[in-house]
Tab-separated table of C-alpha atoms in Angstrom:
chain	number	residue	atom	x	y	z
T	283	MET	CA	0.263	-0.156	0.314
T	284	LYS	CA	0.848	3.691	-0.263
T	285	HIS	CA	1.481	6.006	2.048
T	286	VAL	CA	2.339	9.563	2.025
T	287	PHE	CA	3.386	11.593	4.017
T	288	ILE	CA	2.007	15.084	4.758
T	289	VAL	CA	4.294	17.333	5.647
T	290	ILE	CA	2.587	20.744	7.672
T	291	VAL	CA	5.378	23.816	8.911
T	292	ASN	CA	4.043	25.646	12.058
T	293	TYR	CA	4.964	29.340	12.702
T	294	PHE	CA	1.831	30.113	15.285
T	295	SER	CA	-0.879	28.086	13.446
T	296	ARG	CA	-1.970	26.153	16.280
T	297	ASN	CA	-5.635	26.364	15.123
T	298	VAL	CA	-5.516	26.559	11.323
T	299	ILE	CA	-3.546	23.294	11.480
T	300	ALA	CA	-5.831	21.314	14.524
T	301	GLU	CA	-8.996	22.441	12.694
T	302	THR	CA	-6.948	20.361	9.768
T	303	ILE	CA	-5.966	17.239	11.370
T	304	LYS	CA	-9.195	16.942	12.240
T	305	ARG	CA	-10.908	17.271	9.368
T	306	LEU	CA	-8.515	15.029	7.275
T	307	ASP	CA	-8.774	12.470	9.909
T	308	GLY	CA	-12.773	12.410	9.169
T	309	GLU	CA	-12.057	11.080	5.788
T	310	LYS	CA	-11.490	7.280	5.471
T	311	VAL	CA	-9.549	5.817	2.644
T	312	THR	CA	-8.140	2.847	2.190
T	313	SER	CA	-5.849	2.809	-0.557
T	314	PHE	CA	-2.960	4.145	1.084
T	315	SER	CA	-1.907	5.101	4.044
T	316	TYR	CA	-0.514	8.586	5.715
T	317	THR	CA	1.019	10.172	8.745
T	318	ILE	CA	1.380	14.102	9.382
T	319	LEU	CA	4.603	15.541	10.067
T	320	VAL	CA	3.791	19.202	11.503
T	321	VAL	CA	7.340	20.932	12.044
T	322	ASP	CA	6.716	22.949	14.861
T	323	ASN	CA	8.832	26.520	14.062
T	324	SER	CA	7.143	28.424	16.944
T	325	GLY	CA	7.086	25.954	19.432
T	326	GLU	CA	3.109	25.582	20.758
T	327	ILE	CA	2.314	22.489	20.243
T	328	LEU	CA	4.835	19.515	20.827
T	329	SER	CA	3.078	20.009	23.474
T	330	ASP	CA	-0.071	19.895	22.854
T	331	LYS	CA	-2.542	17.415	23.869
T	332	GLU	CA	-5.267	17.666	21.425
T	333	ILE	CA	-3.186	16.633	18.022
T	334	ASN	CA	-1.011	14.533	20.492
T	335	THR	CA	-3.803	12.470	21.010
T	336	PHE	CA	-3.812	11.587	16.873
T	337	SER	CA	-1.558	8.368	15.994
T	338	ASN	CA	-0.636	8.824	12.824
T	339	VAL	CA	0.570	12.647	13.377
T	340	LYS	CA	4.049	13.187	14.226
T	341	LEU	CA	5.569	16.348	15.905
T	342	LEU	CA	8.825	17.812	15.364
T	343	GLY	CA	10.688	20.425	17.086
T	344	THR	CA	13.213	22.821	15.532
T	345	GLY	CA	13.607	25.331	18.517
T	346	THR	CA	13.909	27.921	16.552
T	347	ASN	CA	11.541	29.561	13.196
T	348	LEU	CA	13.689	27.895	10.634
T	349	GLY	CA	11.323	29.741	7.929
T	350	TYR	CA	9.483	27.352	5.636
T	351	CYS	CA	12.569	26.119	4.305
T	352	GLY	CA	14.184	24.946	7.024
T	353	GLY	CA	11.000	23.563	8.184
T	354	ASN	CA	10.597	21.386	4.936
T	355	ASN	CA	13.996	19.938	5.088
T	356	VAL	CA	13.949	18.898	9.536
T	357	ALA	CA	10.585	17.225	7.400
T	358	TYR	CA	13.153	15.235	5.057
T	359	GLU	CA	15.639	14.687	6.690
T	360	TYR	CA	13.337	13.131	9.369
T	361	ILE	CA	12.192	10.778	6.408
T	362	ILE	CA	15.444	9.817	5.142
T	363	LYS	CA	16.971	9.935	8.378
T	364	ASN	CA	14.730	7.029	9.121
T	365	LYS	CA	15.049	4.597	5.998
T	366	LEU	CA	10.624	5.996	5.308
T	367	THR	CA	9.405	6.235	2.288
T	368	GLY	CA	6.611	6.824	0.147
T	369	ASP	CA	5.198	10.500	-1.619
T	370	ILE	CA	5.276	13.599	0.353
T	371	VAL	CA	2.438	16.338	0.397
T	372	ILE	CA	4.012	19.686	1.391
T	373	CYS	CA	1.637	21.965	2.023
T	374	ASN	CA	0.546	25.440	4.022
T	375	PRO	CA	-1.686	25.371	7.180
T	376	ASP	CA	-3.620	27.528	5.134
T	377	THR	CA	-3.880	25.358	1.797
T	378	PHE	CA	-7.315	23.057	1.683
T	379	PHE	CA	-7.356	19.406	-0.227
T	380	SER	CA	-8.785	16.387	0.560
T	381	LEU	CA	-7.757	13.042	1.214
T	382	ASN	CA	-9.625	12.000	-1.815
T	383	GLN	CA	-7.583	14.129	-3.856
T	384	ILE	CA	-3.901	12.440	-2.785
T	385	ASN	CA	-5.824	9.190	-3.703
T	386	GLU	CA	-6.893	10.455	-7.205
T	387	ILE	CA	-3.249	11.717	-7.171
T	388	VAL	CA	-1.876	8.726	-5.928
T	389	GLN	CA	-3.280	6.434	-9.114
T	390	LYS	CA	-2.745	9.591	-11.043
T	391	VAL	CA	1.202	9.789	-11.175
T	392	LYS	CA	3.457	7.543	-12.382
T	393	GLU	CA	7.377	9.572	-12.773
T	394	TRP	CA	9.630	11.242	-11.017
T	395	GLY	CA	9.000	14.555	-10.303
T	396	VAL	CA	6.856	17.914	-8.201
T	397	TYR	CA	3.141	18.114	-9.284
T	398	THR	CA	0.667	20.878	-7.645
T	399	LEU	CA	-2.961	21.645	-8.264
T	400	PRO	CA	-4.842	24.628	-9.356
T	401	ALA	CA	-5.841	27.220	-7.173
T	402	VAL	CA	-8.767	28.622	-5.933
T	403	THR	CA	-10.039	31.535	-2.936
T	404	PRO	CA	-12.830	30.199	-0.225
T	405	GLU	CA	-14.957	32.183	-3.124
T	406	GLY	CA	-14.516	30.036	-5.963
T	407	ASN	CA	-11.808	32.685	-7.752
T	408	ILE	CA	-9.658	30.809	-9.579
T	409	MET	CA	-6.060	32.128	-8.922
T	410	TYR	CA	-3.317	29.860	-11.251
T	411	THR	CA	-4.015	26.928	-12.741
T	412	ARG	CA	-0.223	27.071	-14.462
T	413	ILE	CA	3.120	29.160	-14.475
T	414	ARG	CA	5.571	29.682	-16.834
T	415	LEU	CA	8.376	32.353	-16.576
T	416	LYS	CA	10.068	34.940	-18.505
T	417	GLY	CA	12.970	35.310	-17.133
T	418	LEU	CA	12.182	36.089	-13.698
T	419	THR	CA	9.115	37.646	-14.392
T	420	GLN	CA	5.489	35.289	-14.170
T	421	LYS	CA	2.731	34.508	-16.529
T	422	ILE	CA	-0.164	33.571	-14.415
T	423	TYR	CA	-2.970	31.267	-16.586
T	424	LYS	CA	-5.948	31.030	-14.527
T	425	GLU	CA	-8.016	29.772	-17.522
T	426	THR	CA	-8.911	26.047	-17.884
T	427	GLN	CA	-6.192	23.785	-19.152
T	428	SER	CA	-7.186	20.731	-21.738
T	429	GLU	CA	-4.420	18.141	-20.848
T	430	ASP	CA	-4.651	16.060	-17.211
T	431	PHE	CA	-1.455	17.075	-16.561
T	432	CYS	CA	-0.181	20.744	-18.053
T	433	ASN	CA	4.284	21.424	-17.789
T	434	SER	CA	5.031	24.191	-15.094
T	435	ASP	CA	8.020	26.204	-15.288
T	436	TYR	CA	7.890	25.876	-11.944
T	437	CYS	CA	4.827	24.536	-8.923
T	438	PRO	CA	3.111	27.251	-5.950
T	439	GLY	CA	4.545	26.088	-2.737
T	440	SER	CA	1.178	26.055	-1.205
T	441	PHE	CA	1.094	22.800	-1.869
T	442	LEU	CA	3.620	20.530	-3.460
T	443	TYR	CA	3.300	16.723	-4.113
T	444	LEU	CA	7.078	15.184	-4.716
T	445	LYS	CA	6.983	11.272	-5.692
T	446	LEU	CA	10.243	9.962	-4.444
T	447	ASP	CA	9.936	7.007	-3.649
T	448	GLU	CA	10.855	5.120	-6.335
T	449	TYR	CA	13.603	7.735	-7.489
T	450	ASN	CA	14.942	9.855	-5.444
T	451	PRO	CA	18.045	11.951	-6.208
T	452	LEU	CA	17.290	14.719	-3.970
T	453	GLU	CA	19.763	14.623	-0.520
T	454	THR	CA	17.652	17.866	0.297
T	455	LEU	CA	14.362	19.850	-0.905
T	456	PHE	CA	15.227	23.592	-0.157
T	457	ASP	CA	18.319	25.581	-0.176
T	458	GLU	CA	17.589	27.194	3.031
T	459	ARG	CA	19.414	30.668	2.261
T	460	PHE	CA	16.410	31.559	0.970
T	461	PHE	CA	14.431	31.026	4.223
T	462	MET	CA	11.000	32.111	2.286
T	463	TYR	CA	10.224	33.469	-1.785
T	464	TRP	CA	11.633	31.637	-4.349
T	465	GLU	CA	12.557	28.505	-2.883
T	466	GLU	CA	9.830	26.182	-4.852
T	467	VAL	CA	10.939	28.120	-7.584
T	468	ASP	CA	14.256	26.690	-7.635
T	469	LEU	CA	14.165	23.606	-6.173
T	470	CYS	CA	11.094	22.638	-9.626
T	471	ILE	CA	14.417	23.909	-10.820
T	472	ASN	CA	16.647	21.264	-9.873
T	473	ILE	CA	14.251	18.655	-10.330
T	474	ARG	CA	13.302	19.700	-13.802
T	475	LYS	CA	17.597	19.492	-14.313
T	476	LEU	CA	17.753	16.092	-13.355
T	477	GLY	CA	15.218	14.966	-15.824
T	478	GLY	CA	11.440	15.121	-13.334
T	479	LYS	CA	8.504	16.576	-14.292
T	480	CYS	CA	6.863	19.663	-12.951
T	481	CYS	CA	3.185	20.141	-13.349
T	482	PHE	CA	0.103	20.554	-12.752
T	483	ILE	CA	-2.559	17.668	-12.332
T	484	ASN	CA	-6.338	19.216	-14.257
T	485	ASP	CA	-8.442	16.747	-13.599
T	486	VAL	CA	-8.519	15.937	-9.797
T	487	GLY	CA	-10.088	19.790	-8.470
T	488	ASN	CA	-8.398	22.425	-6.758
T	489	ILE	CA	-6.348	23.336	-3.494
T	490	ILE	CA	-8.279	26.280	-2.042
T	491	ARG	CA	-6.118	28.827	-0.324
T	492	THR	CA	-7.005	31.921	1.842
T	493	PRO	CA	-4.918	34.472	1.068
T	494	ASN	CA	-3.527	37.016	3.062
T	495	GLU	CA	-2.531	39.878	1.235
T	496	ARG	CA	-1.390	42.613	4.622
T	497	GLU	CA	0.681	39.558	5.624
T	498	TRP	CA	2.592	38.657	2.310
T	499	ILE	CA	3.071	41.965	1.161
T	500	TYR	CA	5.247	43.281	4.284
T	501	ASN	CA	7.190	39.489	4.405
T	502	ALA	CA	7.174	39.718	0.420
T	503	SER	CA	8.696	42.953	0.534
T	504	TYR	CA	12.323	41.557	1.560
T	505	TYR	CA	12.835	38.019	0.392
T	506	TYR	CA	11.262	38.145	-3.136
T	507	PHE	CA	13.393	40.704	-3.999
T	508	ARG	CA	16.466	39.651	-1.550
T	509	ASN	CA	16.247	36.227	-3.250
T	510	SER	CA	15.669	37.197	-6.869
T	511	PHE	CA	19.707	38.049	-6.373
T	512	LEU	CA	19.649	34.349	-5.255
T	513	ILE	CA	17.905	32.343	-7.592
T	514	ARG	CA	19.877	34.112	-10.659
T	515	GLN	CA	23.065	33.546	-8.663
T	516	LYS	CA	22.304	29.971	-8.997
T	517	HIS	CA	21.281	29.143	-12.151
T	518	GLU	CA	22.436	31.596	-14.450
T	519	SER	CA	22.626	29.601	-17.454
T	520	MET	CA	18.383	30.619	-17.129
T	521	PHE	CA	18.462	34.053	-15.640
T	522	SER	CA	20.435	37.075	-17.395
T	523	LYS	CA	21.256	40.563	-15.992
T	524	ILE	CA	18.872	42.017	-17.921
T	525	ASP	CA	16.238	39.483	-16.881
T	526	ILE	CA	17.297	40.626	-13.819
T	527	ILE	CA	16.706	44.659	-14.735
T	528	LEU	CA	13.385	43.578	-15.880
T	529	PHE	CA	12.684	41.793	-13.216
T	530	PHE	CA	12.688	44.550	-10.917
T	531	MET	CA	11.420	47.175	-13.955
T	532	LYS	CA	7.875	45.128	-13.166
T	533	SER	CA	8.167	44.838	-9.650
T	534	LEU	CA	9.401	47.427	-7.935
T	535	PRO	CA	5.894	49.751	-9.415
T	536	VAL	CA	3.299	47.083	-8.363
T	537	PHE	CA	5.030	47.336	-4.830
T	538	ALA	CA	5.048	51.316	-5.063
T	539	ILE	CA	1.403	51.056	-5.990
T	540	LYS	CA	1.084	48.894	-2.279
T	541	THR	CA	3.239	51.084	-0.226
T	542	LEU	CA	1.353	54.118	-0.956
T	543	TYR	CA	-2.095	52.406	-0.470
T	544	LEU	CA	-1.464	50.410	2.934
T	545	LYS	CA	1.066	54.058	3.805
T	546	LYS	CA	3.577	52.318	5.204
T	547	ASN	CA	7.072	53.241	4.422
T	548	ARG	CA	8.369	50.190	5.559
T	549	LEU	CA	7.852	48.162	2.987
T	550	LEU	CA	9.851	50.561	1.025
T	551	LYS	CA	12.282	50.381	3.392
T	552	ASN	CA	12.189	46.305	3.112
T	553	ILE	CA	12.530	46.336	-0.498
T	554	ILE	CA	15.624	48.702	-0.288
T	555	CYS	CA	17.395	46.674	2.451
T	556	GLY	CA	15.802	43.503	0.421
T	557	ILE	CA	17.857	44.532	-3.162
T	558	ILE	CA	20.919	45.904	-0.953
T	559	ASP	CA	21.043	41.994	0.762
T	560	GLY	CA	20.553	40.347	-2.368
T	561	TYR	CA	23.804	42.589	-4.455
T	562	LYS	CA	26.069	41.397	-1.368
T	563	ARG	CA	24.427	38.396	-1.287
T	564	ARG	CA	23.812	38.251	2.370
T	565	TYR	CA	20.540	35.804	2.697
T	566	GLY	CA	19.007	33.204	5.249
T	567	ILE	CA	16.961	34.581	7.935
T	568	ARG	CA	16.960	38.281	7.890
T	569	LEU	CA	18.912	39.498	11.125
T	570	ARG	CA	17.706	42.117	11.532
């Protein structure tokens, strides 16, 4: 029987994660087994009595905030160290999916690689069905794709299905220098370079993502710009100096408008600091 590891990184999202665990526990599947690995970056749920009552949930403490990259790497290292086998689902706490969808993915996916599903908002508005990169700028497709498996330049990190049990050349998943933002692009590029698939699956329904624009903009205003230097540094054969210039030309006006709308000068400061740190190759968690 196929086994699937569902990885969720916690950072002060205890209630949402508890609801997800209870919801999935109420869904019955017999075609695969699963374990939920909760990586606790905030230290709030390691001793949580309610969550610890579920036999198929494993809590992994980090002792500090390792971000999306480091947190998911902790779970991956746990799987590798204990010589466990199975496919891996990486999802954000506020991403909603069903075990039936996982079951359909398990049945359909035959080739090693990374996969995802189209996403909608809780109101049903389509967020994306495919993503293509032109340099460092991205084109978001919202139209229904005709192919069941649709090649994509990368899969968004809110929901990743990694088929790794039969062929797995990855020693780790994410480069922790990213901390957050662009890390899933780097992972998908690495998998594609190794001959793996990178696809949207379009016939098993959508995931539901809860938009958090205000929190996103504060984090992205630093890491989004800084890590564009890192992704270009790591994959110079794909991204040129012109690409990063065009990326800034297209992205900076968008963030400038958001800065004016939110009336928060901190956003502008974050952007400037991100560009400076990226240029000077200062990566990892922001220390100031």
